[in-house]
Backbone as a ProteinNet text record, in pm:
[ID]
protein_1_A
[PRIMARY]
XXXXXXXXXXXXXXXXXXXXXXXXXXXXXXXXXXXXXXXXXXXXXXXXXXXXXXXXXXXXXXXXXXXXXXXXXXXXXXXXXXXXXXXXXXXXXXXXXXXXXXXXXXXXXXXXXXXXXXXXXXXXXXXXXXXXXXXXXXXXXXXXXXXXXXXXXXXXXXXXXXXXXXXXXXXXXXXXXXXXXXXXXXXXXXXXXXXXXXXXXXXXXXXXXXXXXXXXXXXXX
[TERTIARY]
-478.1	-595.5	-692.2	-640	-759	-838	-705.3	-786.5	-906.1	-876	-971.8	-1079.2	-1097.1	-1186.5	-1300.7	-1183.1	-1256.9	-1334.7	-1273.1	-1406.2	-1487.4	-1470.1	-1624.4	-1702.5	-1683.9	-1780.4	-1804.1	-1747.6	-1827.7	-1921.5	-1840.9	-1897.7	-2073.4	-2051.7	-2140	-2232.9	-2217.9	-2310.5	-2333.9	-2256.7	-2233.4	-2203.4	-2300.7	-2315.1	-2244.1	-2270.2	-2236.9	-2370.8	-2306.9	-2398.7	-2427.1	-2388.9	-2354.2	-2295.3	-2252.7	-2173.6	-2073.8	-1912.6	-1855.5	-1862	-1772	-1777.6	-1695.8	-1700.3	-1670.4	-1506.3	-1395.7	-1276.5	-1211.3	-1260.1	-1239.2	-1337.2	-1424	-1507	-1378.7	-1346.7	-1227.5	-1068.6	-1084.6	-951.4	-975.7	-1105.7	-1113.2	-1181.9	-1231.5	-1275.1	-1149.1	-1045.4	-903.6	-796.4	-824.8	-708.8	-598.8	-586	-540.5	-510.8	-389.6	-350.9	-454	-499.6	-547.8	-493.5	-383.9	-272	-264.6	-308.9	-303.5	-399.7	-516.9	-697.8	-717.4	-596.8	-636.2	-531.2	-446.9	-378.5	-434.6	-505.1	-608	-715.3	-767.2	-869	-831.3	-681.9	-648.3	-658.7	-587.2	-571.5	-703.1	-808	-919.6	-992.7	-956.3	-1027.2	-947.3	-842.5	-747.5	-796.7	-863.7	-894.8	-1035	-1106.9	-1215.9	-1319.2	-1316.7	-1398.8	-1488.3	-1395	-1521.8	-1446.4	-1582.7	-1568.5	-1603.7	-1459.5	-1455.1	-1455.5	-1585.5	-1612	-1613.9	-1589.5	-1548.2	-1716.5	-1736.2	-1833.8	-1977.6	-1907	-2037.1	-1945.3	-1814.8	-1755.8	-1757.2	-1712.3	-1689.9	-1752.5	-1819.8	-1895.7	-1852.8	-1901.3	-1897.1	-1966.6	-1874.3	-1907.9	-1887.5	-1809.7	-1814.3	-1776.5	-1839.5	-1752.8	-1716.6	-1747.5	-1694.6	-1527.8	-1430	-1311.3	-1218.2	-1285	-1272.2	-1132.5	-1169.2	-1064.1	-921.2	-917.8	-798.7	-753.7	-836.7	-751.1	-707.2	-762.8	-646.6	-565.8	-551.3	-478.1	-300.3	-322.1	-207.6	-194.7	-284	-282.8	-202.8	-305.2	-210.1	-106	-12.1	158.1	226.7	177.9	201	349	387.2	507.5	617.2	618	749.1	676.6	739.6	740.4	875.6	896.3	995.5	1006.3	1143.8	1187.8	1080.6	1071.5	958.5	813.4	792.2	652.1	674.7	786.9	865.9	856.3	898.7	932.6	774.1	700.2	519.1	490.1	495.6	417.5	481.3	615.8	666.5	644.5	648.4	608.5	477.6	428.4	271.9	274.5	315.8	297.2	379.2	469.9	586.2	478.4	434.9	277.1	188.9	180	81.5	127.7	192.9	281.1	415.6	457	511.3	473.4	442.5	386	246.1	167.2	72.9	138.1	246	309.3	196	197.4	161.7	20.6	-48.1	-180.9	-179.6	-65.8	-19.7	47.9	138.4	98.4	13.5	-40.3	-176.3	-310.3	-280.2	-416.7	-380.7	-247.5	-158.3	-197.3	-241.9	-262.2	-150.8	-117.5	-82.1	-84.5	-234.1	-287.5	-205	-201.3	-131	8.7	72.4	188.9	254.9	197	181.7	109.2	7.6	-2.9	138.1	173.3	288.4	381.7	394.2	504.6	461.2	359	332.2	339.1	305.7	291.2	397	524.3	674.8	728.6	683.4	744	680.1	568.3	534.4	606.2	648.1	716.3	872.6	908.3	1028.6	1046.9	933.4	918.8	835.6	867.5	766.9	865.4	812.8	896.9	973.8	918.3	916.9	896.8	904.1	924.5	739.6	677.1	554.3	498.9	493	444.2	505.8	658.5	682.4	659.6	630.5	581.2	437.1	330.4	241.6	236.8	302.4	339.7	409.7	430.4	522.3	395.5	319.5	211	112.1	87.8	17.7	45	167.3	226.1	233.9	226.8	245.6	87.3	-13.8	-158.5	-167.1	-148.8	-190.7	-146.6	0.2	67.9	-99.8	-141.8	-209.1	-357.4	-386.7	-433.7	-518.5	-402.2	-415.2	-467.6	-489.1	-546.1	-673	-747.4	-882.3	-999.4	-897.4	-952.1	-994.8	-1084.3	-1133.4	-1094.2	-1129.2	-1054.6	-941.6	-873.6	-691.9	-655.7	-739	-737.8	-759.8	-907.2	-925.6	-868.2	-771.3	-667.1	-582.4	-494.9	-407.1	-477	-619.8	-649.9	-627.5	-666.2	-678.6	-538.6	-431	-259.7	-217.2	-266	-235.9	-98.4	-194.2	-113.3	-7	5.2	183.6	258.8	147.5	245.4	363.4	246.3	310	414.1	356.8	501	694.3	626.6	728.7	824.5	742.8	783.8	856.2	799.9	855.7	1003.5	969.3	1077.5	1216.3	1206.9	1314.2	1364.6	1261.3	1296.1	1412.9	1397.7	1474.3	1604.9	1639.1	1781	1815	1769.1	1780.2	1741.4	1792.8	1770.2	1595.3	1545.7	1356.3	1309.8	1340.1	1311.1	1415.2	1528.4	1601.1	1607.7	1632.8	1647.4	1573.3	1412.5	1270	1226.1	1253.2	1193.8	1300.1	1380.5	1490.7	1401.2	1431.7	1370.8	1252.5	1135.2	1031.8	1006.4	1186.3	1154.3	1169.8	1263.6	1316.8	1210.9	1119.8	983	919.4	890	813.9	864.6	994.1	1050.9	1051.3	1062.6	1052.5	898.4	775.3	657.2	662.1	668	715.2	765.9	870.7	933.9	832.6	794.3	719.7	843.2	950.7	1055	1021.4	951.6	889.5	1039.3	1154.7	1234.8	1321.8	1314.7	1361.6	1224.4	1121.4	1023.1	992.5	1051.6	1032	1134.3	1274.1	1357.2	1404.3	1338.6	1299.7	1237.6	1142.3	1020.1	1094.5	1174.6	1156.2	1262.9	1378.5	1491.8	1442.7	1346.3	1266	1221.8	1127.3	1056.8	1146.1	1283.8	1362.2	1437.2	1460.9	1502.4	1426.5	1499.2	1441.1	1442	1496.4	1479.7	1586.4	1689.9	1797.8	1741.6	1602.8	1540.1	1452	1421.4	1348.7	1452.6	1419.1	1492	1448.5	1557.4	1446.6	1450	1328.8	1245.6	1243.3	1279.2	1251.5	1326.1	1433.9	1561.4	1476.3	1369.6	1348.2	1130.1	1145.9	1053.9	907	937.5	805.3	760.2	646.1	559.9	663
-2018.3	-2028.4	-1913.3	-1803.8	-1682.8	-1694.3	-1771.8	-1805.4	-1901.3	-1973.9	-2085.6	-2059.6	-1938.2	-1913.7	-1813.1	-1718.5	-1666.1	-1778.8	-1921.6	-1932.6	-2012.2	-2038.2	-2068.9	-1944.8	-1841.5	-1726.8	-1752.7	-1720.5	-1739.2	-1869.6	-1965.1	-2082.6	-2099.5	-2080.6	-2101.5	-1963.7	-1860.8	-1726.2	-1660.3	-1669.2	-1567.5	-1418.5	-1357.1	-1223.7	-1156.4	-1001.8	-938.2	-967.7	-942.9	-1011.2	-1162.2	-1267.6	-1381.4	-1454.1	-1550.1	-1611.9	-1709.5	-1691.9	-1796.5	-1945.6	-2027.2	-2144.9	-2094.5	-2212	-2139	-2159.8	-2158.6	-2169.4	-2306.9	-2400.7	-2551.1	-2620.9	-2556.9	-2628.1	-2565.3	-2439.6	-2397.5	-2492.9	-2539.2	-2567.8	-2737.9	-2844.7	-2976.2	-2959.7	-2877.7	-2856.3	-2864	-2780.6	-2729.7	-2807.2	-2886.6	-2957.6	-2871.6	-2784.5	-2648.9	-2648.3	-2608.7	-2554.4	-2467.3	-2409.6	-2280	-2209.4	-2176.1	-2039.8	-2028.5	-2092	-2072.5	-2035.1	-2085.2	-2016.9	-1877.1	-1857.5	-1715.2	-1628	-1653.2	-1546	-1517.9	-1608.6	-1594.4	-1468.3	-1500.8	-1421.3	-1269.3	-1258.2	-1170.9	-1074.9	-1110.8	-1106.1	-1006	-1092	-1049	-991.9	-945.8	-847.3	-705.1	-747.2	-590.6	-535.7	-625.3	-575.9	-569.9	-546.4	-516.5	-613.3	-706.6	-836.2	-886.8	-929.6	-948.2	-934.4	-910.3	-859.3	-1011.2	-1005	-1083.1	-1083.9	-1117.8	-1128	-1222.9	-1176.2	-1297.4	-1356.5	-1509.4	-1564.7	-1582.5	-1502.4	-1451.5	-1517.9	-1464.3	-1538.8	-1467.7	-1471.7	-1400.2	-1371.1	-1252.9	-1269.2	-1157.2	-1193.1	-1105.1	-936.9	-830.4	-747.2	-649.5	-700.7	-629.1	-680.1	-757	-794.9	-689.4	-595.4	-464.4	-476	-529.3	-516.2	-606.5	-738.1	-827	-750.9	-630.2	-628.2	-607.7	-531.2	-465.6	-563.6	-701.5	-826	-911.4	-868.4	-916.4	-847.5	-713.7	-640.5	-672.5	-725.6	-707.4	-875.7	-958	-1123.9	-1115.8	-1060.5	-1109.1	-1170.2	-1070.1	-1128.1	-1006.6	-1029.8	-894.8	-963.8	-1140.6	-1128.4	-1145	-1207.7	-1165.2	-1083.9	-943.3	-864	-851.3	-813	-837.9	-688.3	-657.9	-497.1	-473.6	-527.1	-474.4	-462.3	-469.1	-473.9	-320.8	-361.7	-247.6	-90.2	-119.9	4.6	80.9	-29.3	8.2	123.5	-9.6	59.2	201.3	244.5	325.8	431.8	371.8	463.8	528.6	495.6	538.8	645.2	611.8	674.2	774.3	811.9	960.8	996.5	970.6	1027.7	1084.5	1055.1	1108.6	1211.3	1157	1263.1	1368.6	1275.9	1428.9	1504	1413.2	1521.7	1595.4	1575.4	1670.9	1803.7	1825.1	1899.9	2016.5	2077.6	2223.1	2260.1	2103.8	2129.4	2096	1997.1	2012.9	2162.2	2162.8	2330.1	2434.1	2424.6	2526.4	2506.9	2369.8	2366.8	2285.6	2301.3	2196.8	2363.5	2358.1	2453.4	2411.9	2485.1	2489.9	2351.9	2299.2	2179.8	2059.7	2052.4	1960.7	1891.8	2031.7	2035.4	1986.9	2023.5	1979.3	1832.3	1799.1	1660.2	1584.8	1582	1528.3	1522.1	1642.8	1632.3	1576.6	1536.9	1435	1302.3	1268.7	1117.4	1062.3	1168	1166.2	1134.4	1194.6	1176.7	1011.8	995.3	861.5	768.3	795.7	665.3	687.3	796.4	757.8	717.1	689.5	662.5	517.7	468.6	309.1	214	90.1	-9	-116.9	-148.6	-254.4	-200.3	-312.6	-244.8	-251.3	-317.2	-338.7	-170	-150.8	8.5	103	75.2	211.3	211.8	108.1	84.9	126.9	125.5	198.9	352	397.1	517.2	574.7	523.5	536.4	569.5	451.8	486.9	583.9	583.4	712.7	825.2	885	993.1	1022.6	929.3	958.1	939.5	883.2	909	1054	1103.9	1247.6	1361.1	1295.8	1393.4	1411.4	1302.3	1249.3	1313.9	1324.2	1407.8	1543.6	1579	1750.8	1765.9	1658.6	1670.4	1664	1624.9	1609.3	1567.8	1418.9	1370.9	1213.4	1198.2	1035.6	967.9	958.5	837	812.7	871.7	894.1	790.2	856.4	818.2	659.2	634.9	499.2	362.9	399.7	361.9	331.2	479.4	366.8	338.4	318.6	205	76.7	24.6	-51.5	-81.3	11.1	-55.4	-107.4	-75.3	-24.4	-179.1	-285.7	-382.1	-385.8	-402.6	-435	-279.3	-137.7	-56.7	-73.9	-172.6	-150.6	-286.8	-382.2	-457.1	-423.5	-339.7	-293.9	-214.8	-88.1	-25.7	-139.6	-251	-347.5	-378.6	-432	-506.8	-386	-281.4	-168.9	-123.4	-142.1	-109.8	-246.4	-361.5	-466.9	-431.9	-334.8	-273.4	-188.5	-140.6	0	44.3	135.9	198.8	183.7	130.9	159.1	314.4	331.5	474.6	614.9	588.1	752.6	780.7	644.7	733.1	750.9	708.8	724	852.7	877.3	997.8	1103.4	1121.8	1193.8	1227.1	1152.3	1161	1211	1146.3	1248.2	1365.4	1442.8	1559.8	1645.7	1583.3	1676.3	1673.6	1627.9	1672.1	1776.1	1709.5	1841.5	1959.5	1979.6	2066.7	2169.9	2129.6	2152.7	2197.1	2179.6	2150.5	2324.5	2317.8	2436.5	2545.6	2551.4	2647	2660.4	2643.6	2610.8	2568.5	2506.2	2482.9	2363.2	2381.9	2281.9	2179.9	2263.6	2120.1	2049.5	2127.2	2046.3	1953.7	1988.9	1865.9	1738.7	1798.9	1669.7	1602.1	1645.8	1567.9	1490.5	1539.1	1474	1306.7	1368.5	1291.7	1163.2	1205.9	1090.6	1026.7	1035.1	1004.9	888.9	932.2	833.3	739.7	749.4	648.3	604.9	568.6	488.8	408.3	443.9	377.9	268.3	161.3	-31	-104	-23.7	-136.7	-254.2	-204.7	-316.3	-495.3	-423.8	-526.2	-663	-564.1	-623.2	-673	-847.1	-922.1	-906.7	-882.1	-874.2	-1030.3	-1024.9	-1143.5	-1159	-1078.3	-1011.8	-1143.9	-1206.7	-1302.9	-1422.8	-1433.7	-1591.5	-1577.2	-1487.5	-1457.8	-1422.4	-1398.4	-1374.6	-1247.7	-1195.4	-1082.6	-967.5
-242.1	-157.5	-185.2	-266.3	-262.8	-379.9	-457.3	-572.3	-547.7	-484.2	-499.6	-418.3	-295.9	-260.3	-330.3	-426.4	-477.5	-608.8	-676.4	-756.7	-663.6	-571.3	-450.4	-462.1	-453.7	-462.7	-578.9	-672.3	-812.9	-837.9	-821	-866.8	-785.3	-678.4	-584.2	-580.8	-699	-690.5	-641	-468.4	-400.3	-427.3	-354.7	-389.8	-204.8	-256.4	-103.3	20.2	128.6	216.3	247.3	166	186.2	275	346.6	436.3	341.2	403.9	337.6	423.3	401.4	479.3	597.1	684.7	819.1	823.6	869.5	869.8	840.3	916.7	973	825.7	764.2	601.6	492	530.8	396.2	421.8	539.5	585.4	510.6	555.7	503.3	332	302.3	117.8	59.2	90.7	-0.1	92.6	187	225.8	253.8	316.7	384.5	513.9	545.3	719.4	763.7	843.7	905.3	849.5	925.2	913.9	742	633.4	483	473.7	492	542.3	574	686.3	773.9	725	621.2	537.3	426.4	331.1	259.5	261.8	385.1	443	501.7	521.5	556.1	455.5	310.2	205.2	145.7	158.1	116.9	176.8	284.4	387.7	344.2	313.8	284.7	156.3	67.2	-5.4	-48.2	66	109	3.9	28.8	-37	37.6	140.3	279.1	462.6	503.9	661.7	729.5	819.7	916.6	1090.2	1173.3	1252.7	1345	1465.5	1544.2	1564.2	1617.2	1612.8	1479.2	1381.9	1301.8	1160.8	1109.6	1029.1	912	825.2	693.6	593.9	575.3	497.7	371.3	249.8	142	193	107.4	216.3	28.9	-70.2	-189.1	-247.7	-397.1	-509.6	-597.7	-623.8	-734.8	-726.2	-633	-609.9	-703.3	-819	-848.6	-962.3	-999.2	-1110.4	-1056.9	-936.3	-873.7	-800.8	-764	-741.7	-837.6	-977.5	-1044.3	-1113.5	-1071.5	-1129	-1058.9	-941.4	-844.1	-893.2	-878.2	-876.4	-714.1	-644.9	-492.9	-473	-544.4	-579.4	-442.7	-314.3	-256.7	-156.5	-195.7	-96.7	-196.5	-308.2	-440.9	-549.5	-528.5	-647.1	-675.1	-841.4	-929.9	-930.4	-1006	-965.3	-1149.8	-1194.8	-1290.2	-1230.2	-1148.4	-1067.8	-967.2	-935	-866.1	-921.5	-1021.7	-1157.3	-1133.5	-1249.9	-1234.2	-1127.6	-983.5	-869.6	-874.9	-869.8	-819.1	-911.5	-1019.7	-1163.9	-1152.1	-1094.8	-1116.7	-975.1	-839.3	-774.4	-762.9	-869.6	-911	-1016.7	-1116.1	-1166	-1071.8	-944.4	-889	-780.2	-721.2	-609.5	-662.5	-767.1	-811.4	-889.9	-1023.9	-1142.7	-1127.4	-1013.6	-968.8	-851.5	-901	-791.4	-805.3	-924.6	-895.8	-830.5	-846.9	-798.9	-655.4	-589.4	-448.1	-415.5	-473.4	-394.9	-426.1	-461.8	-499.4	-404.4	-390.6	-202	-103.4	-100.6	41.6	137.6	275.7	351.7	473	539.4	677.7	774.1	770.7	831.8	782.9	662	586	620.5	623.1	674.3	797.7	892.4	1012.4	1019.7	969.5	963.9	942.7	821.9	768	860.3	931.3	1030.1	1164.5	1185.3	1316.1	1249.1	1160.6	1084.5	1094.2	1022.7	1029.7	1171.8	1259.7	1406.2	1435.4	1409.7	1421.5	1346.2	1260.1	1198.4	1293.7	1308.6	1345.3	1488.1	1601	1689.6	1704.1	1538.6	1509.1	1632.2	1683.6	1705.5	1596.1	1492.4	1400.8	1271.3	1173	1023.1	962.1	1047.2	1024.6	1012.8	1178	1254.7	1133.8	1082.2	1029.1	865.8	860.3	696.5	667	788.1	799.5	827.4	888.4	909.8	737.6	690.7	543.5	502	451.3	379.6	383	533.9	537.6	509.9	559.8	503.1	386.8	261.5	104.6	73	161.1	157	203.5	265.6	351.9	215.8	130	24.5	-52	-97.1	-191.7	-153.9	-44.6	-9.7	-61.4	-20.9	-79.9	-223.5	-300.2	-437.4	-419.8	-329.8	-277.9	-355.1	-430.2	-539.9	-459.7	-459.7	-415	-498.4	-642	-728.5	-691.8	-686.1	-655.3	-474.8	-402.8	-273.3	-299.2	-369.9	-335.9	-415.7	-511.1	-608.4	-526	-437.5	-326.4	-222.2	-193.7	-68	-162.2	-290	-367.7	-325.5	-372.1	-390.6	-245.7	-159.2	-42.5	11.2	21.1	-11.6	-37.9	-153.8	-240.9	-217.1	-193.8	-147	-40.4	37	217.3	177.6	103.9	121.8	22.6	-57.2	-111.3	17	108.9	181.2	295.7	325.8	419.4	394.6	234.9	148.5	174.5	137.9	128.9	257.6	377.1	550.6	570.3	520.6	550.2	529.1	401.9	381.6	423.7	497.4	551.8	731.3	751.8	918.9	896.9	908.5	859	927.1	1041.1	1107.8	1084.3	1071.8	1117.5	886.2	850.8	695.6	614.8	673.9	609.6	646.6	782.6	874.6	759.9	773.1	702.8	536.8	464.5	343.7	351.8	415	451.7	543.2	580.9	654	488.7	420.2	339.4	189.8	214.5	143	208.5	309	406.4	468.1	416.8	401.4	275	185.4	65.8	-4.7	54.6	13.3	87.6	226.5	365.8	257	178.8	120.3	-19.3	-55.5	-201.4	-301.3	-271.2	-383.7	-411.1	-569.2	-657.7	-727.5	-735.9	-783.2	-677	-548.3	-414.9	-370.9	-399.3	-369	-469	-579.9	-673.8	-659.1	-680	-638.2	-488.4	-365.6	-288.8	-305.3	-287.2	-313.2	-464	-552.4	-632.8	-613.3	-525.2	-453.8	-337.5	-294.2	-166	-262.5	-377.6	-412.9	-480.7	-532.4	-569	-477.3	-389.2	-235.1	-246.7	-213.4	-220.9	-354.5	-452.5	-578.7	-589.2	-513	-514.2	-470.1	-352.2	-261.2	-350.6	-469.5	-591.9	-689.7	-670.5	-799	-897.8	-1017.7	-1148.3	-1214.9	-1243.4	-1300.8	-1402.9	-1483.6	-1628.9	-1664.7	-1703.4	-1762.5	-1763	-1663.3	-1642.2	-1741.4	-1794.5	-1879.1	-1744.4	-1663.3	-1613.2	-1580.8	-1578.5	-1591.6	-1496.1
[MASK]
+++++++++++++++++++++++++++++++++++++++++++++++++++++++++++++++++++++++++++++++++++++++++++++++++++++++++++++++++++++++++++++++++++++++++++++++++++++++++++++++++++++++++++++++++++++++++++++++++++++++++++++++++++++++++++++

């Protein structure tokens, strides 16, 4: 369905600022449930394509986002533990192997952020609340590099981040052994011990691959 809404934008030359069709025209055009319509749309609101308003309706709000939706191919409810690998690969490139420049302007503030974020996740109700709380906290790490490209790369991932983090809470305590793993970063960051924070930190981001089937045998991406 995102596909096909997205070549209605194309096809139809829609630019930003545009109106799409209204819910009940996407639902009889594509012969579609709602609830397939309004996950669609969910879809593409997360990834900031277009803003949806009540009474006013959806409108294109940015196409520049077109590559980083197909970079993922809104594959955000089966990822393969090779998709797995990637994501996780890239974000131990960024959160760990920028250690020295995280500690070189992580301040005081930082720290203490981390450690309220942390108390929030471990006081989440659901795997939803604490999978958000996850993310933010490895946003806040990410942070301290006080690099926008970097930042807006994982708003881009943000997605398949949070469902990976979902996928891995399903095996796990989601609150007391996330909170844990992320005390013992922020612990470690606290001391400046650069190989207790890497190995932290890359101990957590291997946590959930079991959750990821590999796909690899049946030839797919």
């Amino acid at each position: 369905m995102v596909l096909k809404i997205r070549g209605l934008i194309a096809d139809g030359g829609l630019g930003v600022g545009d109106s799409l069709p209204t819910e009940r025209e996407l639902c009889e055009r594509f012969q579609a449930s709602r609830n397939t319509v309004r996950e669609a749309m969910r879809i593409l609101k997360a990834y900031g394509v277009v803003s949806v308003r009540p009474k006013v309706g959806a409108t294109i709000i940015d196409d520049r986002m077109e590559r980083a939706l197909d970079l993922f191919s809104f594959n955000t409810l089966d990822i393969s533990r090779r998709a797995f690998n990637d994501i996780q690969g890239f974000r131990r490139l960024i959160e760990v192997g920028s250690v020295d420049t995280i500690f070189e302007q992580m301040r005081p503030a930082d720290i203490e952020e981390m450690r309220r974020i942390n108390e929030l996740l471990r006081n989440s109700t659901s795997i939803v609340e604490a999978s958000e709380m996850d993310f933010r906290f490895h946003l806040r790490i990410v942070s301290i590099l006080d690099n926008r490209a970097v930042r807006d790369v994982y708003g881009i991932m943000k997605p398949v981040i949070i469902r990976i983090m979902e996928r891995a809470k399903e095996l796990h305590n989601f609150t007391g052994e996330t909170f844990e793993q992320h005390a013992a970063v922020v612990d470690a960051l606290e001391q400046r011990d650069r190989i207790r924070y890497q190995y932290a930190l890359q101990s957590h981001l291997n946590i959930g691959i079991a959750a990821f089937e590999d796909l690899t045998e049946e030839g797919l991406p």
